[in-house]
Amino acid sequence: MTIVKTISEIRALRQKLKGSVGFVPTMGFLHEGHLALVKRAKAENSAVIVSIYVNPAQFGPREDFGAYPRDLDRDLELLRKEGTDIVFVPSDDEMYPHEFSSWVDVEKVAERLEGASRPGHFRGVATIVAKLFNIVQPTRAYFGQKDAQQVVVIKRMVADLSMNPEVVIVPTVRENDGLAMSSRNVYLSPRERQAATILFKALTLARQLRRDGEKDAEKIRRKMTALIRKEPLAQIDYVSIADAGTLEELDLIDRPAVASLAVRIGKTRLIDNMPLE
Ligand code: PAF
């Protein structure tokens, strides 16, 4: 496994690679969810490149950029075990050089849900992913369904800007009790960790209601909200039943839809989602 820090180094290595390249962009502090992306990339490509970069541009001024968990040595060990070929670990100066002033702004779909709660977040995500795609030139890029809106935003950007990579979505990996794996789960105290299962419970309720034939999105949102409110440590940011393609809120569920939510458990903001067949 080769570890590189500069754009010129990774470009030189990339040029030598024959066949397809699978790319997994990450912010590190890897868990089974990330490793599922790496495994899938490994199975489908001749070579796998992973990036580890905590992107300051996608954190708001009052968010957890400084506290975001980091453990590069452990990450590199895990990636080595998965047979990763190249790991790109750039610095801030490498990614955002002095006087950096070009941004990728995806409209509409990036303005809802996470975009409304975290202004500027998707501008940061789209810009760094566009830069990484330009640098790595992957055949396929792998993202988790856990960040459902990020996936929709990136697919929109790739289509709108005629980018090359095929975007592959990998199902959410969950703990035994349903909590979606996330680097931020490490912030939870034991009591909060227990309370955090309310997200999965609410999503499971939405799916069950839909399976039982419920088509009224507002009724499902109300029942999810009532369930979450029973958990004293949980504070709802949003509960959404939206069109799976555009993420526009639905009244009537007459097309593929996704239930998604953002809930604060203590000081930790967690998101999760579940497609409603
Ligand atoms: O999903 C993430 O970890 C990040 O948003 C990404 C895609 C690596 C961009 O910084």
Short mmCIF file of N, CA and C and ligand atoms in Angstrom, two decimals, residues 25-27 34 51 53 55 58 68 121 125 128-129 132 143 147 150 154, ligand 1:
data_model
loop_
_atom_site.label_atom_id
_atom_site.label_comp_id
_atom_site.label_asym_id
_atom_site.label_seq_id
_atom_site.Cartn_x
_atom_site.Cartn_y
_atom_site.Cartn_z
N PRO A 25 -13.73 8.09 -1.19
CA PRO A 25 -13.35 9.30 -0.43
C PRO A 25 -13.85 9.18 1.01
N THR A 26 -13.01 9.49 1.98
CA THR A 26 -13.44 9.41 3.40
C THR A 26 -12.87 10.59 4.18
N MET A 27 -13.39 10.76 5.38
CA MET A 27 -12.80 11.71 6.31
C MET A 27 -12.09 10.96 7.44
N HIS A 34 -17.27 2.27 6.19
CA HIS A 34 -16.24 2.63 5.20
C HIS A 34 -15.64 1.37 4.58
N SER A 51 -9.14 8.11 -0.10
CA SER A 51 -8.60 9.38 0.41
C SER A 51 -9.07 9.55 1.86
N TYR A 53 -9.36 12.72 4.34
CA TYR A 53 -9.18 14.17 4.48
C TYR A 53 -10.39 14.75 5.20
N ASN A 55 -12.45 17.53 5.68
CA ASN A 55 -12.60 18.70 4.82
C ASN A 55 -13.20 19.89 5.58
N GLN A 58 -16.73 21.71 4.69
CA GLN A 58 -18.08 21.18 4.84
C GLN A 58 -18.60 21.25 6.28
N TYR A 68 -13.61 16.58 15.44
CA TYR A 68 -13.91 15.40 14.61
C TYR A 68 -12.84 14.32 14.86
N HIS A 121 -22.83 23.35 3.81
CA HIS A 121 -22.28 21.99 3.95
C HIS A 121 -22.07 21.33 2.58
N VAL A 125 -18.91 19.85 0.43
CA VAL A 125 -18.82 18.44 -0.01
C VAL A 125 -18.62 18.38 -1.52
N ILE A 128 -15.08 19.52 -2.65
CA ILE A 128 -13.96 18.61 -2.36
C ILE A 128 -14.08 17.33 -3.20
N VAL A 129 -15.33 16.86 -3.39
CA VAL A 129 -15.49 15.62 -4.18
C VAL A 129 -15.12 15.91 -5.65
N LEU A 132 -11.38 15.95 -5.76
CA LEU A 132 -10.83 14.59 -5.64
C LEU A 132 -11.05 13.79 -6.93
N PHE A 143 -19.94 5.53 -2.36
CA PHE A 143 -20.50 6.34 -1.27
C PHE A 143 -21.54 5.50 -0.53
N ASP A 147 -25.52 8.54 3.99
CA ASP A 147 -25.61 9.97 3.69
C ASP A 147 -26.42 10.12 2.40
N GLN A 150 -26.26 13.40 0.44
CA GLN A 150 -24.94 13.58 -0.17
C GLN A 150 -24.86 12.81 -1.49
N ILE A 154 -24.22 14.46 -5.10
CA ILE A 154 -23.04 14.09 -5.91
C ILE A 154 -23.48 13.56 -7.28
O1 PAF B 1 -18.95 11.26 3.43
C1 PAF B 1 -17.88 11.80 3.79
O2 PAF B 1 -17.12 11.27 4.59
C2 PAF B 1 -17.50 13.15 3.22
O3 PAF B 1 -18.60 13.98 3.07
C3 PAF B 1 -16.71 13.04 1.89
C4 PAF B 1 -17.55 12.43 0.80
C5 PAF B 1 -15.45 12.22 2.11
C6 PAF B 1 -16.28 14.44 1.44
O4 PAF B 1 -15.47 15.07 2.37
#
